[in-house]
PDB file of C-alpha atoms in Angstrom:
ATOM      1  CA  MET A   1       1.240  13.279 -10.175  1.00  0.00           C
ATOM      2  CA  GLN A   2       2.907  11.564  -7.214  1.00  0.00           C
ATOM      3  CA  LEU A   3       1.884   7.965  -6.565  1.00  0.00           C
ATOM      4  CA  LEU A   4       0.548   8.462  -3.030  1.00  0.00           C
ATOM      5  CA  ASP A   5      -0.875  11.977  -3.278  1.00  0.00           C
ATOM      6  CA  ASP A   6      -4.271  10.677  -2.152  1.00  0.00           C
ATOM      7  CA  VAL A   7      -2.910   8.892   0.931  1.00  0.00           C
ATOM      8  CA  ARG A   8      -2.939  10.386   4.425  1.00  0.00           C
ATOM      9  CA  VAL A   9      -0.582   9.062   7.082  1.00  0.00           C
ATOM     10  CA  VAL A  10      -0.366   9.648  10.810  1.00  0.00           C
ATOM     11  CA  SER A  11       2.913   8.620  12.435  1.00  0.00           C
ATOM     12  CA  LEU A  12       3.360   8.290  16.179  1.00  0.00           C
ATOM     13  CA  ALA A  13       6.801   6.771  15.661  1.00  0.00           C
ATOM     14  CA  ILE A  14       9.942   8.349  17.077  1.00  0.00           C
ATOM     15  CA  ASN A  15      13.659   7.530  16.893  1.00  0.00           C
ATOM     16  CA  LEU A  16      14.602   6.052  13.514  1.00  0.00           C
ATOM     17  CA  PRO A  17      12.683   3.238  11.725  1.00  0.00           C
ATOM     18  CA  GLY A  18       9.279   4.913  11.851  1.00  0.00           C
ATOM     19  CA  PRO A  19      10.485   8.383  10.837  1.00  0.00           C
ATOM     20  CA  LEU A  20      12.493   6.839   7.989  1.00  0.00           C
ATOM     21  CA  ALA A  21       9.413   4.997   6.737  1.00  0.00           C
ATOM     22  CA  ALA A  22       7.196   8.067   7.064  1.00  0.00           C
ATOM     23  CA  ALA A  23       9.737  10.168   5.175  1.00  0.00           C
ATOM     24  CA  ARG A  24       9.797   7.653   2.331  1.00  0.00           C
ATOM     25  CA  LEU A  25       6.012   7.652   2.083  1.00  0.00           C
ATOM     26  CA  ALA A  26       6.093  11.455   2.021  1.00  0.00           C
ATOM     27  CA  GLU A  27       8.587  11.303  -0.853  1.00  0.00           C
ATOM     28  CA  PHE A  28       6.001   9.250  -2.749  1.00  0.00           C
ATOM     29  CA  GLY A  29       3.518  12.072  -2.216  1.00  0.00           C
ATOM     30  CA  ALA A  30       1.624  10.958   0.886  1.00  0.00           C
ATOM     31  CA  PHE A  31       0.436  13.666   3.279  1.00  0.00           C
ATOM     32  CA  VAL A  32       2.162  12.731   6.530  1.00  0.00           C
ATOM     33  CA  THR A  33       1.329  14.144   9.939  1.00  0.00           C
ATOM     34  CA  LYS A  34       4.052  13.350  12.448  1.00  0.00           C
ATOM     35  CA  VAL A  35       2.621  13.408  15.966  1.00  0.00           C
ATOM     36  CA  GLU A  36       5.285  13.947  18.613  1.00  0.00           C
ATOM     37  CA  PRO A  37       5.016  13.877  22.411  1.00  0.00           C
ATOM     38  CA  PRO A  38       5.681  17.103  24.346  1.00  0.00           C
ATOM     39  CA  SER A  39       9.247  15.860  24.965  1.00  0.00           C
ATOM     40  CA  GLY A  40       9.819  15.703  21.200  1.00  0.00           C
ATOM     41  CA  ASP A  41      11.527  13.066  19.078  1.00  0.00           C
ATOM     42  CA  PRO A  42      14.918  12.008  20.535  1.00  0.00           C
ATOM     43  CA  LEU A  43      16.283  11.906  16.978  1.00  0.00           C
ATOM     44  CA  ALA A  44      15.984  15.692  16.806  1.00  0.00           C
ATOM     45  CA  ALA A  45      18.391  16.032  19.719  1.00  0.00           C
ATOM     46  CA  VAL A  46      21.063  13.544  18.623  1.00  0.00           C
ATOM     47  CA  ALA A  47      20.938  14.081  14.839  1.00  0.00           C
ATOM     48  CA  PRO A  48      19.168  17.404  14.205  1.00  0.00           C
ATOM     49  CA  ASP A  49      20.182  17.716  10.543  1.00  0.00           C
ATOM     50  CA  TRP A  50      18.948  14.218   9.749  1.00  0.00           C
ATOM     51  CA  TYR A  51      15.740  14.876  11.672  1.00  0.00           C
ATOM     52  CA  ARG A  52      15.105  18.028   9.631  1.00  0.00           C
ATOM     53  CA  HIS A  53      15.809  16.156   6.404  1.00  0.00           C
ATOM     54  CA  LEU A  54      13.351  13.391   7.317  1.00  0.00           C
ATOM     55  CA  THR A  55      10.554  15.708   8.399  1.00  0.00           C
ATOM     56  CA  HIS A  56      10.784  18.526   5.854  1.00  0.00           C
ATOM     57  CA  LEU A  57       7.923  17.085   3.783  1.00  0.00           C
ATOM     58  CA  GLN A  58       5.758  16.361   6.832  1.00  0.00           C
ATOM     59  CA  SER A  59       3.431  18.279   9.081  1.00  0.00           C
ATOM     60  CA  VAL A  60       4.796  17.984  12.641  1.00  0.00           C
ATOM     61  CA  VAL A  61       2.402  18.476  15.548  1.00  0.00           C
ATOM     62  CA  THR A  62       2.902  18.101  19.294  1.00  0.00           C
ATOM     63  CA  LEU A  63       0.265  16.161  21.212  1.00  0.00           C
ATOM     64  CA  ASP A  64      -0.006  14.428  24.539  1.00  0.00           C
ATOM     65  CA  ILE A  65      -2.005  11.589  23.064  1.00  0.00           C
ATOM     66  CA  LYS A  66      -3.259  10.457  26.461  1.00  0.00           C
ATOM     67  CA  ALA A  67      -4.545  13.866  27.499  1.00  0.00           C
ATOM     68  CA  GLU A  68      -5.537  15.032  24.001  1.00  0.00           C
ATOM     69  CA  ARG A  69      -6.895  11.832  22.555  1.00  0.00           C
ATOM     70  CA  ALA A  70      -9.778  13.577  20.795  1.00  0.00           C
ATOM     71  CA  LYS A  71      -7.293  15.533  18.661  1.00  0.00           C
ATOM     72  CA  LEU A  72      -5.511  12.330  17.673  1.00  0.00           C
ATOM     73  CA  ASP A  73      -8.817  10.677  16.791  1.00  0.00           C
ATOM     74  CA  THR A  74      -9.679  13.621  14.550  1.00  0.00           C
ATOM     75  CA  LEU A  75      -6.459  13.038  12.627  1.00  0.00           C
ATOM     76  CA  LEU A  76      -7.040   9.273  12.421  1.00  0.00           C
ATOM     77  CA  ALA A  77     -10.590   9.672  11.147  1.00  0.00           C
ATOM     78  CA  ASP A  78      -9.303  11.070   7.851  1.00  0.00           C
ATOM     79  CA  SER A  79      -6.213   8.867   7.538  1.00  0.00           C
ATOM     80  CA  ASP A  80      -5.331   5.737   5.609  1.00  0.00           C
ATOM     81  CA  LEU A  81      -2.233   4.638   7.544  1.00  0.00           C
ATOM     82  CA  LEU A  82      -1.125   4.785  11.163  1.00  0.00           C
ATOM     83  CA  ILE A  83       2.555   4.118  11.907  1.00  0.00           C
ATOM     84  CA  THR A  84       3.638   3.306  15.457  1.00  0.00           C
ATOM     85  CA  SER A  85       6.886   2.171  17.080  1.00  0.00           C
ATOM     86  CA  MET A  86       5.942   1.552  20.706  1.00  0.00           C
ATOM     87  CA  ARG A  87       5.801  -1.761  22.498  1.00  0.00           C
ATOM     88  CA  PRO A  88       2.595  -3.756  21.876  1.00  0.00           C
ATOM     89  CA  SER A  89       1.467  -3.436  25.504  1.00  0.00           C
ATOM     90  CA  ALA A  90       1.702   0.354  25.286  1.00  0.00           C
ATOM     91  CA  LEU A  91      -0.214   0.369  22.016  1.00  0.00           C
ATOM     92  CA  ALA A  92      -2.921  -1.781  23.593  1.00  0.00           C
ATOM     93  CA  ARG A  93      -3.209   0.562  26.586  1.00  0.00           C
ATOM     94  CA  LEU A  94      -3.875   3.394  24.147  1.00  0.00           C
ATOM     95  CA  GLY A  95      -6.591   1.345  22.479  1.00  0.00           C
ATOM     96  CA  LEU A  96      -4.785   1.436  19.134  1.00  0.00           C
ATOM     97  CA  ALA A  97      -3.906  -2.217  18.617  1.00  0.00           C
ATOM     98  CA  ARG A  98      -7.056  -2.567  16.494  1.00  0.00           C
ATOM     99  CA  PRO A  99      -7.780   0.975  15.278  1.00  0.00           C
ATOM    100  CA  GLN A 100     -10.127  -0.402  12.624  1.00  0.00           C
ATOM    101  CA  GLU A 101     -12.728  -0.867  15.346  1.00  0.00           C
ATOM    102  CA  SER A 102     -13.109   2.920  15.394  1.00  0.00           C
ATOM    103  CA  PHE A 103     -11.760   3.777  11.938  1.00  0.00           C
ATOM    104  CA  PRO A 104     -12.685   0.913   9.571  1.00  0.00           C
ATOM    105  CA  ARG A 105     -10.498   1.998   6.650  1.00  0.00           C
ATOM    106  CA  LEU A 106      -7.380   2.683   8.719  1.00  0.00           C
ATOM    107  CA  CYS A 107      -4.373   0.380   8.313  1.00  0.00           C
ATOM    108  CA  LEU A 108      -1.919   0.032  11.200  1.00  0.00           C
ATOM    109  CA  ILE A 109       1.786  -0.450  10.512  1.00  0.00           C
ATOM    110  CA  GLU A 110       3.179  -1.449  13.904  1.00  0.00           C
ATOM    111  CA  ILE A 111       6.980  -1.409  14.083  1.00  0.00           C
ATOM    112  CA  VAL A 112       8.258  -3.545  16.971  1.00  0.00           C
ATOM    113  CA  GLY A 113      11.585  -4.975  18.071  1.00  0.00           C
ATOM    114  CA  HIS A 114      10.478  -8.569  18.656  1.00  0.00           C
ATOM    115  CA  ASP A 115       7.403 -10.695  18.049  1.00  0.00           C
ATOM    116  CA  GLY A 116       5.555 -13.506  19.774  1.00  0.00           C
ATOM    117  CA  ASP A 117       6.285 -14.132  23.447  1.00  0.00           C
ATOM    118  CA  ARG A 118       9.136 -11.606  23.306  1.00  0.00           C
ATOM    119  CA  ALA A 119       7.083  -8.804  21.781  1.00  0.00           C
ATOM    120  CA  ASP A 120       7.500  -6.546  24.822  1.00  0.00           C
ATOM    121  CA  VAL A 121      11.214  -7.242  25.356  1.00  0.00           C
ATOM    122  CA  PRO A 122      13.113  -3.935  24.999  1.00  0.00           C
ATOM    123  CA  GLY A 123      15.832  -3.541  22.389  1.00  0.00           C
ATOM    124  CA  HIS A 124      17.428  -1.417  19.715  1.00  0.00           C
ATOM    125  CA  ASP A 125      19.342  -1.899  16.472  1.00  0.00           C
ATOM    126  CA  LEU A 126      22.548  -2.931  18.273  1.00  0.00           C
ATOM    127  CA  ASN A 127      20.719  -5.687  20.142  1.00  0.00           C
ATOM    128  CA  TYR A 128      19.113  -7.075  16.994  1.00  0.00           C
ATOM    129  CA  GLN A 129      22.391  -7.074  15.086  1.00  0.00           C
ATOM    130  CA  ALA A 130      24.201  -8.705  18.013  1.00  0.00           C
ATOM    131  CA  VAL A 131      22.245 -11.940  17.736  1.00  0.00           C
ATOM    132  CA  HIS A 132      22.269 -12.196  13.948  1.00  0.00           C
ATOM    133  CA  GLY A 133      25.935 -12.096  13.008  1.00  0.00           C
ATOM    134  CA  THR A 134      26.317  -8.607  11.559  1.00  0.00           C
ATOM    135  CA  LEU A 135      28.639  -7.169  14.216  1.00  0.00           C
ATOM    136  CA  SER A 136      32.445  -7.269  14.403  1.00  0.00           C
ATOM    137  CA  PRO A 137      33.201  -6.744  18.118  1.00  0.00           C
ATOM    138  CA  PRO A 138      34.510  -4.657  19.696  1.00  0.00           C
ATOM    139  CA  ALA A 139      33.874  -2.177  16.846  1.00  0.00           C
ATOM    140  CA  MET A 140      30.519  -0.436  16.882  1.00  0.00           C
ATOM    141  CA  PRO A 141      28.448  -0.692  13.676  1.00  0.00           C
ATOM    142  CA  LYS A 142      28.554   2.314  11.357  1.00  0.00           C
ATOM    143  CA  VAL A 143      25.093   1.677   9.949  1.00  0.00           C
ATOM    144  CA  PRO A 144      21.878   0.811  11.876  1.00  0.00           C
ATOM    145  CA  ILE A 145      21.087  -2.099   9.588  1.00  0.00           C
ATOM    146  CA  ALA A 146      17.972  -3.361  11.359  1.00  0.00           C
ATOM    147  CA  ASP A 147      16.493   0.124  11.579  1.00  0.00           C
ATOM    148  CA  MET A 148      17.182   0.913   7.919  1.00  0.00           C
ATOM    149  CA  LEU A 149      15.884  -2.417   6.616  1.00  0.00           C
ATOM    150  CA  GLY A 150      12.981  -2.276   9.046  1.00  0.00           C
ATOM    151  CA  ALA A 151      11.989   1.116   7.679  1.00  0.00           C
ATOM    152  CA  GLU A 152      11.929  -0.215   4.118  1.00  0.00           C
ATOM    153  CA  ARG A 153       9.916  -3.219   5.305  1.00  0.00           C
ATOM    154  CA  ALA A 154       7.460  -0.794   6.895  1.00  0.00           C
ATOM    155  CA  VAL A 155       7.092   1.069   3.589  1.00  0.00           C
ATOM    156  CA  SER A 156       6.519  -2.096   1.557  1.00  0.00           C
ATOM    157  CA  THR A 157       4.086  -3.367   4.187  1.00  0.00           C
ATOM    158  CA  ALA A 158       2.232  -0.059   4.058  1.00  0.00           C
ATOM    159  CA  LEU A 159       1.899  -0.266   0.289  1.00  0.00           C
ATOM    160  CA  ALA A 160       0.661  -3.863   0.520  1.00  0.00           C
ATOM    161  CA  ALA A 161      -1.776  -2.816   3.260  1.00  0.00           C
ATOM    162  CA  LEU A 162      -3.224  -0.077   1.061  1.00  0.00           C
ATOM    163  CA  HIS A 163      -3.577  -2.540  -1.812  1.00  0.00           C
ATOM    164  CA  GLY A 164      -5.358  -5.013   0.441  1.00  0.00           C
ATOM    165  CA  ARG A 165      -7.617  -2.304   1.839  1.00  0.00           C
ATOM    166  CA  ASN A 166      -8.560  -1.221  -1.658  1.00  0.00           C
ATOM    167  CA  LYS A 167      -9.577  -4.799  -2.457  1.00  0.00           C
ATOM    168  CA  THR A 168     -11.570  -5.470   0.709  1.00  0.00           C
ATOM    169  CA  GLY A 169     -12.717  -1.988   1.651  1.00  0.00           C
ATOM    170  CA  VAL A 170     -11.514  -2.384   5.244  1.00  0.00           C
ATOM    171  CA  GLY A 171      -8.192  -1.736   6.935  1.00  0.00           C
ATOM    172  CA  ALA A 172      -6.079  -4.226   8.891  1.00  0.00           C
ATOM    173  CA  SER A 173      -3.163  -4.283  11.331  1.00  0.00           C
ATOM    174  CA  TYR A 174       0.324  -5.351  10.280  1.00  0.00           C
ATOM    175  CA  ARG A 175       3.467  -5.849  12.332  1.00  0.00           C
ATOM    176  CA  VAL A 176       7.007  -5.103  11.130  1.00  0.00           C
ATOM    177  CA  VAL A 177       9.630  -6.805  13.323  1.00  0.00           C
ATOM    178  CA  LEU A 178      13.090  -5.227  13.465  1.00  0.00           C
ATOM    179  CA  GLU A 179      14.759  -8.397  14.723  1.00  0.00           C
ATOM    180  CA  GLU A 180      13.479 -10.186  11.609  1.00  0.00           C
ATOM    181  CA  ALA A 181      15.019  -7.451   9.472  1.00  0.00           C
ATOM    182  CA  ALA A 182      18.351  -8.027  11.239  1.00  0.00           C
ATOM    183  CA  GLN A 183      17.965 -11.759  10.719  1.00  0.00           C
ATOM    184  CA  ARG A 184      17.532 -11.296   6.976  1.00  0.00           C
ATOM    185  CA  ALA A 185      20.652  -9.109   6.897  1.00  0.00           C
ATOM    186  CA  GLY A 186      22.472 -11.855   8.772  1.00  0.00           C
ATOM    187  CA  ASP A 187      21.534 -14.375   6.080  1.00  0.00           C
ATOM    188  CA  ALA A 188      24.501 -13.109   4.077  1.00  0.00           C
ATOM    189  CA  VAL A 189      26.763 -14.331   6.888  1.00  0.00           C
ATOM    190  CA  ARG A 190      24.880 -17.527   7.701  1.00  0.00           C
ATOM    191  CA  HIS A 191      24.911 -18.642   4.081  1.00  0.00           C
ATOM    192  CA  GLY A 192      28.619 -17.956   3.698  1.00  0.00           C
ATOM    193  CA  LEU A 193      28.532 -15.020   1.313  1.00  0.00           C
ATOM    194  CA  MET A 194      29.882 -12.412   3.749  1.00  0.00           C
ATOM    195  CA  GLY A 195      31.908 -12.580   6.942  1.00  0.00           C
ATOM    196  CA  ASP A 196      35.481 -13.480   7.838  1.00  0.00           C
ATOM    197  CA  GLY A 197      36.985 -15.752   5.196  1.00  0.00           C
ATOM    198  CA  ALA A 198      33.854 -15.806   3.025  1.00  0.00           C
ATOM    199  CA  THR A 199      33.909 -15.173  -0.708  1.00  0.00           C
ATOM    200  CA  LEU A 200      32.795 -11.572  -0.332  1.00  0.00           C
ATOM    201  CA  GLY A 201      34.367 -11.269   3.089  1.00  0.00           C
ATOM    202  CA  GLY A 202      37.935 -11.029   1.868  1.00  0.00           C
ATOM    203  CA  ALA A 203      38.623 -14.434   0.327  1.00  0.00           C
ATOM    204  CA  PHE A 204      38.102 -13.297  -3.274  1.00  0.00           C
ATOM    205  CA  PRO A 205      40.794 -10.786  -4.354  1.00  0.00           C
ATOM    206  CA  GLY A 206      38.402  -9.075  -6.768  1.00  0.00           C
ATOM    207  CA  TYR A 207      36.152  -7.889  -3.956  1.00  0.00           C
ATOM    208  CA  GLY A 208      37.933  -6.070  -1.211  1.00  0.00           C
ATOM    209  CA  ILE A 209      39.430  -2.958   0.312  1.00  0.00           C
ATOM    210  CA  TYR A 210      43.014  -2.127  -0.634  1.00  0.00           C
ATOM    211  CA  GLU A 211      45.416   0.510   0.583  1.00  0.00           C
ATOM    212  CA  SER A 212      46.450   3.185  -1.890  1.00  0.00           C
ATOM    213  CA  ALA A 213      49.358   5.631  -1.566  1.00  0.00           C
ATOM    214  CA  ASP A 214      47.124   8.085   0.285  1.00  0.00           C
ATOM    215  CA  GLY A 215      44.122   6.137   1.557  1.00  0.00           C
ATOM    216  CA  PHE A 216      42.023   3.142   0.622  1.00  0.00           C
ATOM    217  CA  VAL A 217      40.017   1.971  -2.379  1.00  0.00           C
ATOM    218  CA  ALA A 218      37.138  -0.467  -2.689  1.00  0.00           C
ATOM    219  CA  LEU A 219      37.297  -2.939  -5.566  1.00  0.00           C
ATOM    220  CA  GLY A 220      34.035  -4.629  -6.544  1.00  0.00           C
ATOM    221  CA  ALA A 221      35.127  -6.736  -9.515  1.00  0.00           C
ATOM    222  CA  VAL A 222      32.819  -9.647  -8.733  1.00  0.00           C
ATOM    223  CA  GLU A 223      31.841 -10.641 -12.272  1.00  0.00           C
ATOM    224  CA  PRO A 224      34.475 -12.578 -14.272  1.00  0.00           C
ATOM    225  CA  HIS A 225      34.760  -9.931 -16.988  1.00  0.00           C
ATOM    226  CA  PHE A 226      35.415  -7.198 -14.427  1.00  0.00           C
ATOM    227  CA  PHE A 227      37.975  -9.314 -12.575  1.00  0.00           C
ATOM    228  CA  THR A 228      39.756 -10.293 -15.796  1.00  0.00           C
ATOM    229  CA  ARG A 229      39.810  -6.659 -16.874  1.00  0.00           C
ATOM    230  CA  THR A 230      41.288  -5.669 -13.508  1.00  0.00           C
ATOM    231  CA  LEU A 231      44.091  -8.224 -13.849  1.00  0.00           C
ATOM    232  CA  GLU A 232      44.864  -7.099 -17.378  1.00  0.00           C
ATOM    233  CA  THR A 233      44.726  -3.391 -16.531  1.00  0.00           C
ATOM    234  CA  PHE A 234      47.061  -3.614 -13.564  1.00  0.00           C
ATOM    235  CA  GLY A 235      49.197  -6.473 -14.884  1.00  0.00           C
ATOM    236  CA  VAL A 236      48.684  -8.723 -11.867  1.00  0.00           C
ATOM    237  CA  ASP A 237      48.133 -12.450 -11.411  1.00  0.00           C
ATOM    238  CA  GLY A 238      45.030 -12.154  -9.227  1.00  0.00           C
ATOM    239  CA  THR A 239      46.527 -12.889  -5.812  1.00  0.00           C
ATOM    240  CA  HIS A 240      45.925 -10.646  -2.846  1.00  0.00           C
ATOM    241  CA  ASP A 241      49.623  -9.873  -2.599  1.00  0.00           C
ATOM    242  CA  GLN A 242      49.897  -8.788  -6.225  1.00  0.00           C
ATOM    243  CA  MET A 243      46.752  -6.684  -5.966  1.00  0.00           C
ATOM    244  CA  ARG A 244      48.048  -4.929  -2.865  1.00  0.00           C
ATOM    245  CA  LYS A 245      51.370  -4.119  -4.566  1.00  0.00           C
ATOM    246  CA  ALA A 246      49.612  -2.797  -7.692  1.00  0.00           C
ATOM    247  CA  PHE A 247      47.475  -0.378  -5.702  1.00  0.00           C
ATOM    248  CA  ALA A 248      49.911   0.682  -2.976  1.00  0.00           C
ATOM    249  CA  ASP A 249      52.110   2.938  -5.133  1.00  0.00           C
ATOM    250  CA  LYS A 250      49.240   4.909  -6.703  1.00  0.00           C
ATOM    251  CA  THR A 251      47.035   7.566  -5.160  1.00  0.00           C
ATOM    252  CA  THR A 252      43.327   7.034  -4.788  1.00  0.00           C
ATOM    253  CA  ALA A 253      42.655   9.604  -7.512  1.00  0.00           C
ATOM    254  CA  GLU A 254      45.050   7.849  -9.896  1.00  0.00           C
ATOM    255  CA  LEU A 255      43.403   4.496  -9.236  1.00  0.00           C
ATOM    256  CA  GLU A 256      39.945   5.966  -9.747  1.00  0.00           C
ATOM    257  CA  ASP A 257      41.031   7.500 -13.041  1.00  0.00           C
ATOM    258  CA  ILE A 258      42.461   4.185 -14.255  1.00  0.00           C
ATOM    259  CA  ALA A 259      39.282   2.395 -13.191  1.00  0.00           C
ATOM    260  CA  THR A 260      37.107   4.916 -15.022  1.00  0.00           C
ATOM    261  CA  GLN A 261      39.087   4.523 -18.235  1.00  0.00           C
ATOM    262  CA  ALA A 262      38.999   0.709 -18.012  1.00  0.00           C
ATOM    263  CA  ASP A 263      35.378   0.472 -16.781  1.00  0.00           C
ATOM    264  CA  ILE A 264      36.302  -1.239 -13.514  1.00  0.00           C
ATOM    265  CA  PRO A 265      34.118  -0.898 -10.373  1.00  0.00           C
ATOM    266  CA  LEU A 266      36.669   0.753  -8.082  1.00  0.00           C
ATOM    267  CA  ASN A 267      36.401   3.904  -5.990  1.00  0.00           C
ATOM    268  CA  GLY A 268      37.992   5.590  -3.021  1.00  0.00           C
ATOM    269  CA  VAL A 269      36.826   4.918   0.521  1.00  0.00           C
ATOM    270  CA  LYS A 270      35.440   8.041   2.207  1.00  0.00           C
TER     271      LYS A 270
END
């Protein structure tokens, strides 16, 4: 039995955080209906394979929710969770800011970019990362950190919402703020763990990226026993220079094989 096989979800969310969250709930067994506008989900156009992967466990329907509101209400009447990703003003215009007024047991998981006075300010992952120290200009980020963390926050909030609803018998509305997710990711920089010159930002030789004879390897020997084992295995004194020399004349495959034999957390960089 899957954990959420008795849970029904309607998602109006497009782009990334909402679909990621809905896909995760579907993996737990929830029955998810993804409601898309006639124009479709932009994610399907820019990353079709990812879109298909995220939606393969969901029922996807196309609705103009303004013109076909009765059809949406029919779906909501039998649902436990509603996931949205529009600006609060747009949600209010649709009359969905407090869906419990029409569907008492329905819980709303509202994914927004900002909160408070800035709730309607537009933005995306890049904007949220920009103000919370997780970018290295001018390079573009390889991972949409705020979107990914925001999706997981939406899932955990949904589970907490269901738990609360089961205790009280009535649903409630909850807001997941992507900028807050980016801020929590930025804590690693603000508190000096990551970032230029930080312990895990290149200062500690046991945690870094080194060039091999044919590529690069990532060494994650953070714990003392792993670092000591690395020094002993490669016969180095623990300085960056010695580590670089030890790795530079071996291929990535050779280094991975040595690491496997010695139980050292090292692997090639894809």
